[in-house]
XYZ file of C-alpha atoms in Angstrom:
285
model
C 13.204 -81.199 -41.175
C 14.227 -77.672 -42.000
C 13.827 -75.021 -39.343
C 11.133 -72.506 -40.099
C 11.756 -68.882 -39.419
C 9.165 -67.157 -37.356
C 8.685 -63.479 -38.072
C 7.574 -61.530 -35.063
C 4.278 -59.793 -35.404
C 4.465 -56.068 -35.693
C 2.774 -54.286 -32.868
C 1.561 -50.782 -33.308
C 1.727 -48.463 -30.381
C -1.197 -46.162 -29.933
C -0.303 -42.760 -28.623
C -2.975 -41.629 -26.242
C -3.328 -38.162 -24.915
C -3.430 -37.909 -21.133
C -6.908 -37.863 -19.643
C -7.204 -34.299 -18.485
C -10.332 -32.379 -17.544
C -12.029 -30.655 -20.465
C -11.577 -27.263 -18.807
C -7.830 -27.888 -18.540
C -7.603 -28.683 -22.249
C -9.341 -25.383 -22.993
C -6.881 -23.611 -20.707
C -3.908 -25.260 -22.431
C -5.142 -24.255 -25.894
C -5.901 -20.652 -24.907
C -2.671 -20.120 -22.992
C -0.578 -21.861 -25.660
C -1.837 -19.343 -28.203
C -0.876 -16.408 -25.993
C 2.513 -17.945 -25.147
C 3.203 -18.428 -28.858
C 2.337 -14.767 -29.414
C 4.712 -13.728 -26.632
C 7.632 -16.008 -27.500
C 7.579 -16.581 -31.263
C 6.435 -13.268 -32.720
C 9.556 -11.319 -31.645
C 11.725 -13.973 -33.313
C 9.670 -14.072 -36.488
C 8.594 -10.499 -37.206
C 11.714 -8.575 -36.253
C 9.720 -5.340 -35.963
C 10.383 -2.756 -33.288
C 6.984 -2.353 -31.572
C 7.652 1.368 -31.073
C 8.958 2.161 -34.566
C 6.692 4.714 -36.242
C 6.017 5.013 -39.955
C 3.192 7.366 -40.903
C 3.390 6.116 -44.490
C 1.995 2.764 -43.278
C -0.444 4.244 -40.721
C -3.763 2.462 -40.137
C -3.128 -0.397 -42.532
C -6.003 -2.915 -42.252
C -5.309 -6.403 -40.981
C -4.485 -9.207 -43.451
C -3.674 -6.836 -46.332
C 0.121 -6.516 -46.058
C 2.312 -9.584 -45.400
C 4.862 -7.334 -43.712
C 2.225 -6.305 -41.155
C -0.176 -9.285 -40.910
C -2.435 -7.645 -38.312
C -2.074 -4.134 -39.683
C -0.677 -0.992 -38.102
C -1.954 1.647 -35.691
C -2.409 5.394 -36.210
C 1.364 5.942 -35.945
C 2.266 3.121 -38.317
C 3.476 0.770 -35.588
C 3.156 -2.971 -36.215
C 0.139 -4.334 -34.309
C 1.410 -7.926 -34.103
C 4.690 -6.863 -32.492
C 2.907 -4.549 -30.080
C 0.466 -7.285 -29.072
C 3.379 -9.600 -28.326
C 5.148 -7.076 -26.092
C 1.898 -5.924 -24.456
C 0.922 -9.488 -23.535
C 4.371 -10.071 -22.039
C 4.134 -6.853 -20.020
C 0.701 -7.783 -18.653
C 1.838 -11.284 -17.659
C 5.036 -10.038 -16.004
C 3.167 -7.340 -14.075
C 0.551 -9.861 -12.931
C 3.091 -12.508 -11.892
C 5.199 -9.961 -10.010
C 2.185 -8.510 -8.207
C 0.834 -11.955 -7.290
C 4.216 -13.002 -5.869
C 4.314 -9.897 -3.668
C 0.703 -10.396 -2.540
C 1.283 -14.067 -1.781
C 4.431 -13.424 0.267
C 2.775 -10.680 2.331
C -0.395 -12.728 2.793
C 1.476 -15.892 3.778
C 3.542 -14.084 6.414
C 0.542 -12.275 7.891
C -1.683 -15.367 7.720
C 0.904 -17.567 9.432
C 1.432 -15.043 12.226
C -2.288 -14.385 12.720
C -3.301 -18.049 12.669
C -0.476 -19.274 14.888
C -0.112 -16.442 17.404
C -3.858 -15.721 17.757
C -4.908 -13.232 20.443
C -3.994 -9.545 19.957
C -1.697 -10.295 17.004
C -4.523 -12.027 15.144
C -6.996 -9.245 15.955
C -4.592 -6.499 14.844
C -3.610 -8.125 11.559
C -7.167 -9.046 10.609
C -8.356 -5.540 11.503
C -5.695 -4.187 9.138
C -7.061 -6.421 6.403
C -10.647 -5.330 7.090
C -9.651 -1.671 6.842
C -8.031 -2.273 3.467
C -11.053 -4.224 2.218
C -13.284 -1.297 3.169
C -11.558 0.799 0.498
C -12.335 -0.259 -3.110
C -9.144 -1.694 -4.593
C -9.349 0.111 -7.931
C -10.096 3.441 -6.237
C -7.142 2.945 -3.884
C -4.880 2.126 -6.829
C -6.031 5.193 -8.764
C -5.197 7.433 -5.800
C -1.797 5.793 -5.242
C -0.827 5.832 -8.931
C -1.898 9.464 -9.297
C 0.213 10.386 -6.267
C 3.295 8.213 -6.836
C 3.452 7.677 -10.591
C 2.968 4.635 -12.788
C 6.262 3.052 -13.773
C 5.976 -0.714 -14.417
C 7.973 -1.568 -11.274
C 5.932 0.765 -9.075
C 2.721 -0.622 -10.573
C 3.808 -4.165 -9.670
C 4.580 -3.115 -6.087
C 1.294 -1.234 -5.657
C -0.796 -4.062 -7.124
C 0.968 -6.529 -4.854
C 0.609 -4.469 -1.691
C -3.137 -3.865 -2.051
C -4.039 -7.471 -2.852
C -2.642 -9.498 0.075
C -5.812 -9.760 2.173
C -7.239 -12.800 0.368
C -4.018 -14.736 0.836
C -3.817 -13.726 4.491
C -7.326 -14.971 5.215
C -6.854 -18.262 3.371
C -3.548 -18.987 5.130
C -4.947 -17.969 8.535
C -7.916 -20.334 8.152
C -5.611 -23.179 7.101
C -3.253 -22.569 10.039
C -6.098 -22.466 12.586
C -7.251 -25.849 11.275
C -3.741 -27.322 11.206
C -2.720 -26.232 14.686
C -5.240 -28.670 16.186
C -3.759 -31.643 14.307
C -1.893 -34.315 16.252
C 1.426 -33.873 14.456
C 1.492 -30.141 15.259
C 0.599 -30.858 18.883
C 3.395 -33.440 19.060
C 5.969 -31.017 17.639
C 4.843 -28.273 20.019
C 5.041 -30.629 23.008
C 8.543 -31.682 21.930
C 9.665 -28.070 22.243
C 9.693 -26.965 18.611
C 9.930 -23.200 18.198
C 7.110 -21.264 16.553
C 9.377 -20.199 13.681
C 10.467 -23.801 13.025
C 6.896 -25.111 13.165
C 5.621 -22.425 10.783
C 8.472 -22.949 8.319
C 8.698 -26.753 8.379
C 5.134 -27.898 9.047
C 2.589 -25.143 8.416
C 3.993 -23.497 5.285
C 4.151 -26.686 3.146
C 0.550 -27.495 4.075
C -0.869 -24.082 3.175
C 0.964 -23.706 -0.151
C -1.528 -25.750 -2.259
C -4.401 -23.427 -1.298
C -2.185 -20.393 -1.947
C -1.249 -21.678 -5.415
C -4.898 -22.145 -6.383
C -5.711 -18.609 -5.249
C -2.622 -17.244 -7.015
C -3.614 -18.886 -10.308
C -7.022 -17.220 -10.095
C -5.489 -13.914 -9.020
C -3.213 -13.604 -12.060
C -6.295 -13.087 -14.228
C -7.698 -10.530 -11.796
C -4.447 -8.534 -11.797
C -4.313 -8.560 -15.607
C -7.842 -7.132 -15.656
C -6.965 -4.402 -13.145
C -3.720 -3.489 -14.937
C -5.513 -3.305 -18.292
C -8.235 -1.125 -16.758
C -5.676 1.279 -15.291
C -3.822 1.444 -18.610
C -7.108 2.068 -20.438
C -7.740 5.230 -18.394
C -4.115 6.343 -18.675
C -2.936 5.436 -15.167
C -1.221 2.128 -15.894
C 1.626 1.328 -18.269
C 2.671 4.547 -19.991
C 3.680 5.083 -23.643
C 5.776 4.152 -25.494
C 5.636 0.766 -23.692
C 2.798 -1.253 -25.282
C -0.078 -2.272 -23.023
C -3.238 -4.171 -23.889
C -5.479 -1.695 -22.085
C -3.692 1.255 -23.682
C -4.025 -0.312 -27.149
C -7.778 -0.679 -26.620
C -7.974 2.947 -25.506
C -5.998 4.171 -28.522
C -8.054 2.105 -30.947
C -11.532 3.032 -29.732
C -11.656 6.149 -31.919
C -11.330 3.887 -34.973
C -14.039 1.391 -34.010
C -16.075 2.003 -37.161
C -13.180 2.193 -39.614
C -10.582 -0.221 -38.164
C -12.162 -2.568 -35.624
C -9.101 -4.877 -35.195
C -7.218 -2.060 -33.436
C -9.544 -2.584 -30.469
C -10.699 -6.149 -31.039
C -7.259 -7.807 -31.169
C -5.934 -6.610 -27.775
C -9.350 -7.388 -26.282
C -9.083 -10.950 -27.625
C -5.607 -11.346 -26.122
C -6.998 -10.268 -22.735
C -9.899 -12.698 -23.180
C -7.584 -15.619 -23.988
C -5.236 -14.763 -21.118
C -7.930 -14.414 -18.482
C -10.062 -17.253 -19.841
C -7.137 -19.666 -19.958
C -6.041 -18.742 -16.451
C -9.574 -19.102 -15.069
C -10.055 -22.545 -16.631
C -6.651 -23.629 -15.313
C -7.418 -22.394 -11.794
C -10.771 -24.208 -11.829
C -8.987 -27.436 -12.758
C -6.435 -26.926 -9.983
C -9.229 -26.268 -7.517
C -11.016 -29.499 -8.444
C -7.875 -31.652 -8.562
C -7.677 -32.482 -4.815
C -11.308 -33.594 -4.707
C -10.691 -36.208 -7.416
C -8.299 -37.951 -5.052
């Protein structure tokens, strides 16, 4: 008998996409588009977003391959300016949210753990700030102090901590009654050690969900301030400023206003869908 060769059967592997919530897929698509605009356009176009050329002023979108999205009234490339403006908005929002979160976490931990007069004083401070409309407070502060990008980040961060403080305080009040916190306290653990080692890790998930939502809020506020001339100042591109500059050409060159508005929509929409998915994630167990 002659041995017969057996050929192994070919198995095909099916690549399956991870099962993610539909809202998270929308967020990924929207944010991926904005991230591509921010990261790839500067490498591809090579245009200086502030370079003026009146010869090419107000070129319509999709008519010149050198300027795919057209130019503004000063001949500046719209695609390059959108890329820089989106990056500026994201950096301002992330910086402001980090400042707000740090302030809110510190105040919330102290108020929730110390209770008594400390809690009353810190929460009263938050109530006073909430009594003043945030945008109005920012307008007054920016008009008085100026509106450099760094100062804008600091101001946005310092007026937005109350939500984080309240969330952290509520979490700490709930946690301090848990058995493991009681055991650590009975064993002689210091307040600083308990807050740093046991309370902070347990409040961070709630803070991250709020921070994800807050990035979109800060982008909206920054764009609004820039629209009225109190946010990012020229020549630095800003989405709100681009909308403001393009509104006089609404009937003749709509993309000047529509394109930065769409970038804001994709940024905020993607962030909101992502934050909703993060908020629902714990409940799915």
